[in-house]
Coordinates of C-alpha atoms and ligand atoms in Angstrom, one line a residue:
X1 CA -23.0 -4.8 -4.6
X2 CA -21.9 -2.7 -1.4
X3 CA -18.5 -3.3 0.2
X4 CA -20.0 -4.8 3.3
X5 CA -22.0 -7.6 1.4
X6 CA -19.1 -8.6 -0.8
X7 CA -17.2 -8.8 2.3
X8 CA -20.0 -10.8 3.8
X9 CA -20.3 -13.3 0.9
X10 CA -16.6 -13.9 0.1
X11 CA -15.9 -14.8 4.0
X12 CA -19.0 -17.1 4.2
X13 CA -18.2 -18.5 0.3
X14 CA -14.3 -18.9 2.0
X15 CA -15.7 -20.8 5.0
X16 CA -17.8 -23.4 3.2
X17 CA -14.8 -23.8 0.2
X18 CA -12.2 -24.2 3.5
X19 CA -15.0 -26.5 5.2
X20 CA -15.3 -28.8 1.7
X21 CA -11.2 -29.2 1.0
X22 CA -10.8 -30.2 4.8
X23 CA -13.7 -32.6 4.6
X24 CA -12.2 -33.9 1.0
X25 CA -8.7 -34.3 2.5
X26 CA -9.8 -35.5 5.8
X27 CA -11.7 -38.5 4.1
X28 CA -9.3 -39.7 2.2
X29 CA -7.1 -39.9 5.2
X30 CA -9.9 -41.6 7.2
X31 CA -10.6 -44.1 4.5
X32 CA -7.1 -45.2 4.3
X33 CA -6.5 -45.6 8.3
X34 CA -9.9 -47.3 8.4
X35 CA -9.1 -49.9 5.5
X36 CA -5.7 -50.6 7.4
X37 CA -7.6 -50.7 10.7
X38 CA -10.1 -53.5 9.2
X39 CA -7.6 -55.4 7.6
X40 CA -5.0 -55.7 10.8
X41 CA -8.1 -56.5 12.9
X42 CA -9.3 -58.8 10.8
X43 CA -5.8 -60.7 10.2
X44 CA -5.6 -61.0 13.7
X45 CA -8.6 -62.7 14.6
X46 CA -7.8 -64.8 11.4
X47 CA -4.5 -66.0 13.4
X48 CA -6.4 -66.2 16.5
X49 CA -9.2 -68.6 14.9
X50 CA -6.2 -70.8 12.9
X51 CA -4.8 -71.3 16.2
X52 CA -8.0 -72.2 17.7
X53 CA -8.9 -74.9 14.4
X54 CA -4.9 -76.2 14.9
X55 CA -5.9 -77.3 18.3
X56 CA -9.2 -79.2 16.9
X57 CA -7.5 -80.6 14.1
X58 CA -4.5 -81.9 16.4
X59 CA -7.3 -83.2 19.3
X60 CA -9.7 -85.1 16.4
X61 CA -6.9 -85.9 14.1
X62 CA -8.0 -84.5 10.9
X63 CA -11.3 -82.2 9.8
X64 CA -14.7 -84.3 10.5
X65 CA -17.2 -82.6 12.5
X66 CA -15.4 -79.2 11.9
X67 CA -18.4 -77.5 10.9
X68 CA -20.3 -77.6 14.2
X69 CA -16.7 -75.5 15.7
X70 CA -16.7 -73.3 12.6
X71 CA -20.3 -72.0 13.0
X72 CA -19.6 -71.7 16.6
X73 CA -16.4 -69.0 15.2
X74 CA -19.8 -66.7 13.7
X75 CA -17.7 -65.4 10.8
X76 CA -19.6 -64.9 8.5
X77 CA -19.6 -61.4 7.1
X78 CA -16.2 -61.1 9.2
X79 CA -15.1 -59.1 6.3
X80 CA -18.0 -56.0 6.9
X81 CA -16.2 -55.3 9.6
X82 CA -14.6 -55.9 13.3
X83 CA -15.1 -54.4 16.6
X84 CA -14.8 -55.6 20.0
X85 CA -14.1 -59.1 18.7
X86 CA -17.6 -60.5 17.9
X87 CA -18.0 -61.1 13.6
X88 CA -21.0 -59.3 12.5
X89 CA -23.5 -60.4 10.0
X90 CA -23.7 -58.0 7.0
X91 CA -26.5 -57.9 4.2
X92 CA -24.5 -60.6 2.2
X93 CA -25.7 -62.6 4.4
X94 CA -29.4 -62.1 4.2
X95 CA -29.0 -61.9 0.4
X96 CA -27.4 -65.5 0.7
X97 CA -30.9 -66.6 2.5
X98 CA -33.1 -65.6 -0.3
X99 CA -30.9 -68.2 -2.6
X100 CA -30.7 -65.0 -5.1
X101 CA -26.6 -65.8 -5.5
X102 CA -26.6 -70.3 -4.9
X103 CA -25.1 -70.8 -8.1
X104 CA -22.6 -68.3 -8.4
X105 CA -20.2 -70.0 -5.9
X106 CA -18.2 -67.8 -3.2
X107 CA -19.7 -64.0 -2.8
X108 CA -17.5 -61.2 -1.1
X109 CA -17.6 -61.9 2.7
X110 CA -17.9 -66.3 2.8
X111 CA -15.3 -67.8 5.3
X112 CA -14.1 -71.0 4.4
X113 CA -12.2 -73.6 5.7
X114 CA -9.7 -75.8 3.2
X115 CA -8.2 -78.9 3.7
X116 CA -4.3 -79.3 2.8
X117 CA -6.0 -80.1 -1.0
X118 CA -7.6 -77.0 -0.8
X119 CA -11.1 -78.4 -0.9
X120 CA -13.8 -76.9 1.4
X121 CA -14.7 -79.0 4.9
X122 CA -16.5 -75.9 6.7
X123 CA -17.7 -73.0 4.5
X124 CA -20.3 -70.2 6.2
X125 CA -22.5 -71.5 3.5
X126 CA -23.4 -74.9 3.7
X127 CA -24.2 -74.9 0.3
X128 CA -20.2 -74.3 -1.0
X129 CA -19.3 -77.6 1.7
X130 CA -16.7 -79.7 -1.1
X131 CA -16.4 -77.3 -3.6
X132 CA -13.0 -76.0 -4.2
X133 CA -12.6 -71.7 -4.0
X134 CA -10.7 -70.1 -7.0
X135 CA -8.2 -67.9 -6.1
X136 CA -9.0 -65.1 -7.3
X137 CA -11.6 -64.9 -5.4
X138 CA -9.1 -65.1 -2.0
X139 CA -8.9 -62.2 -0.1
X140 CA -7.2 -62.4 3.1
X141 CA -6.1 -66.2 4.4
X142 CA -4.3 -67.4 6.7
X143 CA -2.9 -71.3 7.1
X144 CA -3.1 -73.3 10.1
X145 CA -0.3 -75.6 11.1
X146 CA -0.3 -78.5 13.5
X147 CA 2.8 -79.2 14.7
X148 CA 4.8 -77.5 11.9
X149 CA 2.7 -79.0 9.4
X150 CA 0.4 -77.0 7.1
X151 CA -2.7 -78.6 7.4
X152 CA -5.7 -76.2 6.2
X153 CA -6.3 -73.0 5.4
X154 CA -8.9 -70.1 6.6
X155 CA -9.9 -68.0 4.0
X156 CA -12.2 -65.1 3.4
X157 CA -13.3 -64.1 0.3
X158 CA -13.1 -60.3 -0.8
X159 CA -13.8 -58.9 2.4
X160 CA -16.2 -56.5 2.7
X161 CA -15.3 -53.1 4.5
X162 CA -17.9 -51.0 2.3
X163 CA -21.2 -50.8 4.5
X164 CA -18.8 -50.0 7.6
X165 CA -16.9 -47.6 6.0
X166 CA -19.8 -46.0 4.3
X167 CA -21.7 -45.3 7.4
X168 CA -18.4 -43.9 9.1
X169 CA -18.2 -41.6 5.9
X170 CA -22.1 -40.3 6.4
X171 CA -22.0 -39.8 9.9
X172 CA -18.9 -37.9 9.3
X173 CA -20.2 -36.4 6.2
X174 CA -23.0 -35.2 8.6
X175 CA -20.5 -33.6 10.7
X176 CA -19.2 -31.7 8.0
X177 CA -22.1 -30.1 6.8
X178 CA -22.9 -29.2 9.9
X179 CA -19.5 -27.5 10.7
X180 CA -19.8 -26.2 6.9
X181 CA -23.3 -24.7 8.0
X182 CA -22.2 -23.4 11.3
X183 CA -18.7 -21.9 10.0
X184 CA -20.9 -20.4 7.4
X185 CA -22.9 -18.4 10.1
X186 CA -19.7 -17.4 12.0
X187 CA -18.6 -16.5 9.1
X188 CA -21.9 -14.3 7.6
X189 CA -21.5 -12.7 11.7
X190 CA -17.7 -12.1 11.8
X191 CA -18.1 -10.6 7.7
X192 CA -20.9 -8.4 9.1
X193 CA -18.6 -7.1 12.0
X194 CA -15.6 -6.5 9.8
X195 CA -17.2 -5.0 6.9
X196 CA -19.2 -2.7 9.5
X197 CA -15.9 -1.9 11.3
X198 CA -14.2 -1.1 7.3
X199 CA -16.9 0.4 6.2
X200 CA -17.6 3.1 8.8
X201 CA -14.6 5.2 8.8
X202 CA -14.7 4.7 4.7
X203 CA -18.2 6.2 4.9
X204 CA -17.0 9.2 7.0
X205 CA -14.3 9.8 4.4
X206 CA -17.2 9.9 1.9
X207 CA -19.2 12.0 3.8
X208 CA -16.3 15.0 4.4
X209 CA -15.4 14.3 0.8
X210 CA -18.7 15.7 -0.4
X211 CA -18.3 18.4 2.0
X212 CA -14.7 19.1 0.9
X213 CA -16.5 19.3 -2.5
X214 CA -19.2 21.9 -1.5
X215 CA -16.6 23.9 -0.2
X216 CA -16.2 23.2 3.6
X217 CA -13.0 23.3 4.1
X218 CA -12.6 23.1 7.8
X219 CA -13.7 19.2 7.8
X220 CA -11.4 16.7 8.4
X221 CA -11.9 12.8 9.4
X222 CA -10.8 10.9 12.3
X223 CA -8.1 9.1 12.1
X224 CA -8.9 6.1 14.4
X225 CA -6.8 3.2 13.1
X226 CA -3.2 2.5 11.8
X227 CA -4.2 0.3 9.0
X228 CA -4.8 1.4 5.0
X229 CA -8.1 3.1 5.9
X230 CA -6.1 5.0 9.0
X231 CA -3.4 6.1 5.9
X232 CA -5.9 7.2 3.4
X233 CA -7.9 9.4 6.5
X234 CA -4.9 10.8 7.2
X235 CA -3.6 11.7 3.6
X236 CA -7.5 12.6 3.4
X237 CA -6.9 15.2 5.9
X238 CA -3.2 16.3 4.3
X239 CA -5.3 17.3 1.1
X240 CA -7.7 18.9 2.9
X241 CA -5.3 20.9 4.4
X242 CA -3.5 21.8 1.7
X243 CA -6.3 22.5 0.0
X244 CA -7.7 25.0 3.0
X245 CA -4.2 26.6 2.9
X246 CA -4.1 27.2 -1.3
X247 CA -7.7 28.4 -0.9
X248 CA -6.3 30.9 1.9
X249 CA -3.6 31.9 -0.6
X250 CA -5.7 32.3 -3.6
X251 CA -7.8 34.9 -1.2
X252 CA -5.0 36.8 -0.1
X253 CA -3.2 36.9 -3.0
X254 CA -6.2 38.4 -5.0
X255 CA -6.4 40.7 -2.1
X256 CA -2.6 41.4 -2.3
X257 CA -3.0 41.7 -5.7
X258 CA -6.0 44.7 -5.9
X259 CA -3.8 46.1 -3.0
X260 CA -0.5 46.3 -5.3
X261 CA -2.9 48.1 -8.3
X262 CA -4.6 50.5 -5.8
X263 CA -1.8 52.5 -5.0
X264 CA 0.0 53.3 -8.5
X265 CA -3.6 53.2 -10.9
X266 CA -4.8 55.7 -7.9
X267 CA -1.8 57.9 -8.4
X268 CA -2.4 57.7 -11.7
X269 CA -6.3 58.6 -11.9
X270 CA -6.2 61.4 -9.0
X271 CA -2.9 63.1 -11.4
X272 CA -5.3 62.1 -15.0
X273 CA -8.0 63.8 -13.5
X274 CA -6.1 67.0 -12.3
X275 CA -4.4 67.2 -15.5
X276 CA -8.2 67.2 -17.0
X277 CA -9.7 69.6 -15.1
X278 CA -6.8 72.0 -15.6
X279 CA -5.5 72.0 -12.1
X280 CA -2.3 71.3 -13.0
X281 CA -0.2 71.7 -15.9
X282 CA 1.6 69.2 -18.1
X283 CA 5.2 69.1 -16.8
X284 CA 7.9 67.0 -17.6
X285 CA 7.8 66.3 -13.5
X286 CA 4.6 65.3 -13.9
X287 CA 5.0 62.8 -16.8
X288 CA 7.9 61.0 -15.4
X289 CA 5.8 60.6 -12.1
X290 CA 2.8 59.2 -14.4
X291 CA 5.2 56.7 -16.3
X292 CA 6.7 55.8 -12.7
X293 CA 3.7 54.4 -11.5
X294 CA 3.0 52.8 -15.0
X295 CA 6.2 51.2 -15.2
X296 CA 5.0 50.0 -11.2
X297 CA 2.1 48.5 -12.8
X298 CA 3.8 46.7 -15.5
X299 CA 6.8 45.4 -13.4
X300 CA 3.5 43.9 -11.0
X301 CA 2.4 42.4 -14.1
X302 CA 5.3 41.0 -15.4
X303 CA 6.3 39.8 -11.6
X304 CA 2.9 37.8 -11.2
X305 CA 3.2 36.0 -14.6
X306 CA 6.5 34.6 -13.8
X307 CA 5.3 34.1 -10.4
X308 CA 2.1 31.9 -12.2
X309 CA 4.8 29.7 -14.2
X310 CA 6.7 29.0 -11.1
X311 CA 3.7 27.9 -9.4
X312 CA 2.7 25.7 -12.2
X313 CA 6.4 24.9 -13.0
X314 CA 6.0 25.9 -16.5
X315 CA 8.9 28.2 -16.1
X316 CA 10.3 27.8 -19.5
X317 CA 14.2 28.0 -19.1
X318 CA 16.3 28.0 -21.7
X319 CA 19.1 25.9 -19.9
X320 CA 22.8 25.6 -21.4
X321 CA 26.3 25.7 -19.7
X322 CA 27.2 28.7 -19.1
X323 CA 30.1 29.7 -16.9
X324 CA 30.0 31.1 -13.8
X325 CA 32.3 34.1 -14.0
X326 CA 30.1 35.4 -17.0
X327 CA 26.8 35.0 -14.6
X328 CA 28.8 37.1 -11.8
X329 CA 30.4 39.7 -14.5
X330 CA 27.3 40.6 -16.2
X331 CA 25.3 40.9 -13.4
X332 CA 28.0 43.5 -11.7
X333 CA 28.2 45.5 -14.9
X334 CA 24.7 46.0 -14.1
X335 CA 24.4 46.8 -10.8
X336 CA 28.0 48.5 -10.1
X337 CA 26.5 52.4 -10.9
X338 CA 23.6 51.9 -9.1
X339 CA 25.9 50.9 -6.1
X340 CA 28.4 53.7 -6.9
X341 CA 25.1 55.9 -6.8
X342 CA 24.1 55.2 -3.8
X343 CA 27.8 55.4 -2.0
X344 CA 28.2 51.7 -1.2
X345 CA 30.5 50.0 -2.0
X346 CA 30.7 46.8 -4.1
X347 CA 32.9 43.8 -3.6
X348 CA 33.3 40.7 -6.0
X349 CA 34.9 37.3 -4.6
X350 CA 34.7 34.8 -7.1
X351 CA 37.0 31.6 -6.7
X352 CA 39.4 30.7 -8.9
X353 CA 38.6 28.0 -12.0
X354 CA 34.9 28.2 -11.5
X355 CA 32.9 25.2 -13.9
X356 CA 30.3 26.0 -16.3
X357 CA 27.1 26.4 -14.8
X358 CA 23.6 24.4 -16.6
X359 CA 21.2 27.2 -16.3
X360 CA 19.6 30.1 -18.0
X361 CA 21.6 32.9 -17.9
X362 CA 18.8 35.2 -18.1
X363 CA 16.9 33.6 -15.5
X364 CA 19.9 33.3 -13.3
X365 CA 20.9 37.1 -13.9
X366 CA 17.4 37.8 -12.6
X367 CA 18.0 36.2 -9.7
X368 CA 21.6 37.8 -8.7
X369 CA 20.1 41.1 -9.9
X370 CA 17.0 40.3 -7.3
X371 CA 19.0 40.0 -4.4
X372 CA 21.5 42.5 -5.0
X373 CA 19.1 45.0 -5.7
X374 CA 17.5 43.8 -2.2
X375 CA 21.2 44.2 -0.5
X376 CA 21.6 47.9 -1.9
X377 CA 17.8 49.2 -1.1
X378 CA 18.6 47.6 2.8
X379 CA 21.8 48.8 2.6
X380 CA 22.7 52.4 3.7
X381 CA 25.1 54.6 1.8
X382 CA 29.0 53.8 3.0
X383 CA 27.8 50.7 3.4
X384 CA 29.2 47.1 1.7
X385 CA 27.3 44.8 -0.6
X386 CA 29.7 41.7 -1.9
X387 CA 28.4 39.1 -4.7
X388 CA 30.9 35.7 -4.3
X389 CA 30.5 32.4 -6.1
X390 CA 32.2 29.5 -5.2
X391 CA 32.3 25.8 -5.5
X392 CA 30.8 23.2 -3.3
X393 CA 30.3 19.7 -4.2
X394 CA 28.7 20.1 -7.8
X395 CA 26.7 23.0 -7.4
X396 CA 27.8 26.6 -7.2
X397 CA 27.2 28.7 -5.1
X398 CA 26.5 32.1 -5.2
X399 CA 25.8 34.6 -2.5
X400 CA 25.3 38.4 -1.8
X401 CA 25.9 39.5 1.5
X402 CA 25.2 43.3 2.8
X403 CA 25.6 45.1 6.0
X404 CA 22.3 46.3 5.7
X405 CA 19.0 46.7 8.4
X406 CA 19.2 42.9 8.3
X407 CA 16.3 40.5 9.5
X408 CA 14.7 39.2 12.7
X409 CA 14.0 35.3 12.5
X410 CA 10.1 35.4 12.6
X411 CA 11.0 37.6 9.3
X412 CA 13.2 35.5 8.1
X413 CA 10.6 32.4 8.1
X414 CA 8.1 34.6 5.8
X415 CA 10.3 36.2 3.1
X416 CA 10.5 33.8 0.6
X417 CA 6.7 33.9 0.5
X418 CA 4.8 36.0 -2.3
X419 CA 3.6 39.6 -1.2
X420 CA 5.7 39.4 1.8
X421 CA 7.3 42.7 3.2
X422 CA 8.7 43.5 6.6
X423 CA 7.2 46.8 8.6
X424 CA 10.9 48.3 7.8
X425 CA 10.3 47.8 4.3
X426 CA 6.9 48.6 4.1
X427 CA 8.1 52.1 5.5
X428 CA 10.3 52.3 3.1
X429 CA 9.7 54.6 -0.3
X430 CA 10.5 52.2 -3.3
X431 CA 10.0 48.5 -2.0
X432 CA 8.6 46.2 -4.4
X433 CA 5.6 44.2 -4.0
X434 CA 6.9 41.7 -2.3
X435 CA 7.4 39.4 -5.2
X436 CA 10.9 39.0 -6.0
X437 CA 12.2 36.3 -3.3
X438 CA 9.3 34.3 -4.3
X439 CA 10.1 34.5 -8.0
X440 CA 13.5 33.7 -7.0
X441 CA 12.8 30.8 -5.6
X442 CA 10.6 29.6 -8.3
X443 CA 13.7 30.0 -10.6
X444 CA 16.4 28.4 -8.7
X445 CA 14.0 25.8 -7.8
X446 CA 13.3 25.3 -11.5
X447 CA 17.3 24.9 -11.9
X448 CA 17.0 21.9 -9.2
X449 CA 18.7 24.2 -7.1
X450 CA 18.3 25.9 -3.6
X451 CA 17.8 29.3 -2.3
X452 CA 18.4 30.7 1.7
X453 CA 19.0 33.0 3.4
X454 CA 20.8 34.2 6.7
X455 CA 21.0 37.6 8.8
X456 CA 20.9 39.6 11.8
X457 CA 19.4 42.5 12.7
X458 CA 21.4 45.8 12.4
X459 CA 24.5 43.9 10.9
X460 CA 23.4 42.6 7.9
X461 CA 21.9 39.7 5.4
X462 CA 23.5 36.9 3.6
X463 CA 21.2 35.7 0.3
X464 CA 22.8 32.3 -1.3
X465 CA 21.5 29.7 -4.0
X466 CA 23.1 26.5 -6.1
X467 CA 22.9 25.8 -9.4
X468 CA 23.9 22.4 -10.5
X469 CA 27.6 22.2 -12.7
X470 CA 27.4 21.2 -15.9
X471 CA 28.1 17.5 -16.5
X472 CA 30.4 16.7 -19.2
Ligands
ADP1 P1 10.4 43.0 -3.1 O1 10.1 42.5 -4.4 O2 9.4 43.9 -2.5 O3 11.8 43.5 -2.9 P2 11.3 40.6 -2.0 O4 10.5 39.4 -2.2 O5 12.5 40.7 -2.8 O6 10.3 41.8 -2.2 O7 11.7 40.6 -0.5 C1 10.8 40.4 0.5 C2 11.1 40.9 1.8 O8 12.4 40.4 2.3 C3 11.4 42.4 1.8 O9 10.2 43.1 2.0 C4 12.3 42.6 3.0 O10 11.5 42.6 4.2 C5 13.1 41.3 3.1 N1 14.4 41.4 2.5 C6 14.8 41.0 1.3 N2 16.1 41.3 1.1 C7 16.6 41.8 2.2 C8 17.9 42.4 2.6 N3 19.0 42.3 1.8 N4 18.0 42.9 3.8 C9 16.9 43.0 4.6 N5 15.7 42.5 4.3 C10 15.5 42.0 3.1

C-alpha cells in the first residue's frame, strides 16, 4: 500500500472510530439527562394533579364520581413521556384495547387513584376499578392531603420512558452516522491533501536519489519545509555534497598520484634507457641518482598507505605511556646533524616535570620529525628552528617553530590537505609530495588529539599538536 493511501485510510478509519466513541459517550450522557428530565416532569405534574384531586376530594367530601375528573386529567401513558404539559397516549394503551393483558392486573404506564386503604376509586383502566395495586408494581406516587390529612394516593405504575427515549436515540443515532459519514469524507479529502503535500517532496528525494545513484552528482532537493521531510532534504543534500566533494578528491588524488610517479619513474626510464644504449656509463653518480628517485618512489608509497589508514581510521597505533621528554629527546637526536648541516640552529624548550604521554611513540616521532624536517627545508641556513613541549590542561603540547619563508593565510587554509604544496615550495628542489601534514593530522587525530598551525610570511611558522596525558 503507498504512503498516501495509508495516510488516506488511517485519517478516515480515525474519523469514523472518533465519530463512534463520541456518539457512545454522548448517549450515555443524553440517556441519563433524559431519564432525570422525564422523571422531574412527570413528578411535577403528579403534584400538580394531587393538588387538583385535594380540591375535589375536600369540595365532594370523599372519592364518588372521581372517575369522570380522573379521565378528564388524560394520564394515561403519562409515564411514555411529558412535553408541554398534555399526557400522551403510548402503545400500552392500544395493547390494553385489544384485552391481550385484562388479567394480568396493572401494566407499565396505568395511573391509578387509591383511597386512604389503598384500594383503587379511579384507575385509567376501568377494568382495575377496586382492585388493590401491589407495590412492587409502584413506580412514582405521590399522596394527596386535604387539609393535612392523607387522603389518597396517585400512582403510576412503572413508567414508561422507553418509546420516547428510543426515538430521541434514532433520530440522534441518525445524526451520528451522518456526521460519521460526512467526517469520513473530510477526512478521505484532508488525507488526500496531506499525503499529497508529504508525499511530493518525499518523491523528489526519490527521484535525485536514483540520480545520485547513476552518478549525477550535481542534484540536490529543495528544501521547502522545516519539518522531518525538510531535515532529511537537507541531510539529503549534506550527503550529496559530501559525496560530490570525496568523488572530487578521489579524481584529483588519482591525478596527484600519476603526477607524484611521473617525475621520479621518468627519471628513472630516460637514465635505464641511456645506460642501455651505452650513452652513458655506469657511475657511482649515476647509481645514487637512480636509488634517489627509487627511494622517492617508495617514500610516495609508503606516504599514501599511511595516508589510506588515516582516512579509514585503521591507523593501527600501538598506544602506551610514554614520557614526553623521551618523544622530544629522540626525535632531536635525529634531527640535530641535519640542522647542524644545514647551519641552523636548533633550540629545545621543554618544561620542567613533563607527564607521560598515551601515544605511540613511533607514530608520534613521525610527526615531530614531519614538522621539523618542514621547519629546516623552509628555513635558511643561520636560521632558528626550536621544538618545545609543554603542559596545558591534560594534553601536551608540542610545537616547532622556525623563522623560515613562513605562510600566507589562503596557504595556510590548504596545507593540512593531501598533495598540497605552495608555489614557493613547489620551486623548491627536494619538497615532498605534499603528504606529510596530512598524514600528520591523521596521526594526531588518531591520538584524539589536535594539530595547527600559525605563521607569517617572511618571519616564520609555528607547527603545534596535543596528545592526551596519560591517566593514572
Ligand atoms: P611535504 O610532504 O611536501 O613536505 P607537507 O604536507 O609536509 O608536504 O607540507 C605541505 C605544505 O605546507 C608545503 O608544501 C608547504 O607549502 C607548507 N609548509 C609546511 N611546513 C612549512 C614551514 N615550516 N614553513 C613554510 N611552509 C610550510
Amino acid at each position: 500500500m503507498k504512503l498516501g493511501a495509508k495516510i488516506s485510510v488511517s485519517m478516515v478509519v480515525l474519523a469514523i472510530v472518533a465519530t463512534l466513541i463520541v456518539a457512545y459517550v454522548a448517549g450515555i450522557a443524553i440517556r441519563r439527562s433524559f431519564d432525570f428530565y422525564v422523571d422531574r416532569n412527570l413528578a411535577y405534574r403528579m403534584d400538580r394533579i394531587g393538588v387538583a384531586l385535594a380540591e375535589y376530594y375536600l369540595e365532594e367530601g370523599g372519592w364518588a364520581g372521581v372517575q369522570t375528573v380522573f379521565d378528564g386529567f388524560q394520564l394515561k401513558g403519562a409515564g411514555y413521556g411529558y412535553y408541554g404539559g398534555q399526557g400522551i397516549p403510548g402503545p400500552r394503551a392500544g395493547r390494553r384495547a385489544m384485552g391481550a393483558e385484562m388479567m394480568m392486573g396493572p401494566g407499565s404506564g396505568d395511573v391509578f387513584l387509591l383511597d386512604d386503604n389503598g384500594i383503587v376509586v379511579a384507575p385509567s383502566d376501568a377494568a382495575l376499578l377496586g382492585r388493590s395495586v401491589p407495590d412492587s408494581s409502584i413506580g412514582q406516587s405521590a399522596l394527596i392531603e386535604a387539609n393535612g390529612v392523607t387522603v389518597g394516593k396517585l400512582i403510576i405504575v412503572n413508567p414508561q420512558k422507553g418509546i420516547w427515549e428510543k426515538e430521541f436515540v434514532s433520530s440522534l443515532n441518525n445524526a451520528i452516522l451522518w456526521a460519521a459519514v460526512i467526517a469520513a469524507i473530510i477526512a478521505l479529502i484532508l488525507g488526500m491533501l496531506v499525503s499529497r503535500h508529504l508525499t511530493r517532496p518525499l518523491a523528489m528525494l526519490t527521484t535525485a536519489a536514483s540520480r545520485l545513484a547513476r552518478r549525477e552528482f550535481g542534484c540536490r532537493v529543495p528544501v521547502v519545509t522545516g519539518d522531518e521531510i525538510g531535515e532529511l532534504a537537507k541531510s539529503f543534500n549534506f550527503m550529496a555534497d559530501n559525496i560530490e566533494k570525496n568523488e572530487r578528491l578521489r579524481r584529483n588524488l588519482i591525478a596527484d598520484i600519476a603526477h607524484e610517479l611521473r617525475t621520479p619513474l621518468s627519471i628513472l626510464r630516460g637514465n635505464l634507457e641511456l645506460l642501455q644504449e651505452g650513452i652513458i656509463k655506469p657511475s657511482p653518480e649515476i647509481t645514487i641518482s637512480l636509488h634517489d628517485e627509487v627511494v622517492r618512489v617508495s617514500r610516495l608509497v609508503n606516504e599514501l598507505q599511511d595516508l589510506s589508514l588515516a582516512d579509514a581510521g585503521e591507523l593501527r597505533l600501538a598506544r602506551r605511556s610514554v614520557s614526553a621528554d623521551e618523544l622530544v629527546e629522540k626525535a632531536s637526536l635525529l634531527f640535530s646533524s641535519e640542522a647542524k648541516q644545514k647551519n641552523v640552529n636548533f633550540l629545545i624548550d621543554v618544561q620542567s616535570g613533563m607527564p607521560e604521554v598515551y601515544s605511540d611513540p613511533d607514530r608520534i616521532g613521525q610527526v615531530m620529525l614531519n614538522f621539523l624536517k618542514n621547519a629546516l627545508f623552509y628555513t635558511e641556513s643561520g636560521g632558528t628552528v626550536k621544538l618545545s613541549a609543554f603542559i596545558k590542561d591534560d594534553e601536551v603540547i608540542f610545537s616547532v617553530q622556525d623563522t623560515g619563508i613562513g605562510m600566507a593565510p589562503e596557504e595556510m587554509a590548504h596545507i593540512f590537505e593531501r598533495f598540497y604544496r605552495s608555489e614557493q615550495s613547489r620551486h623548491r628542489a627536494g619538497g615532498g609530495a605534499g603528504l606529510g601534514l596530512a598524514i600528520s593530522k591523521g596521526i594526531v587525530e588518531a591520538h584524539d588529539g589536535k594539530i595547527w598551525a600559525e605563521s607569517k610570511v617572511n618571519e616564520g611558522s609555528k607547527f603545534s599538536f596535543s596528545v592526551p596525558v596519560s591517566k593514572r
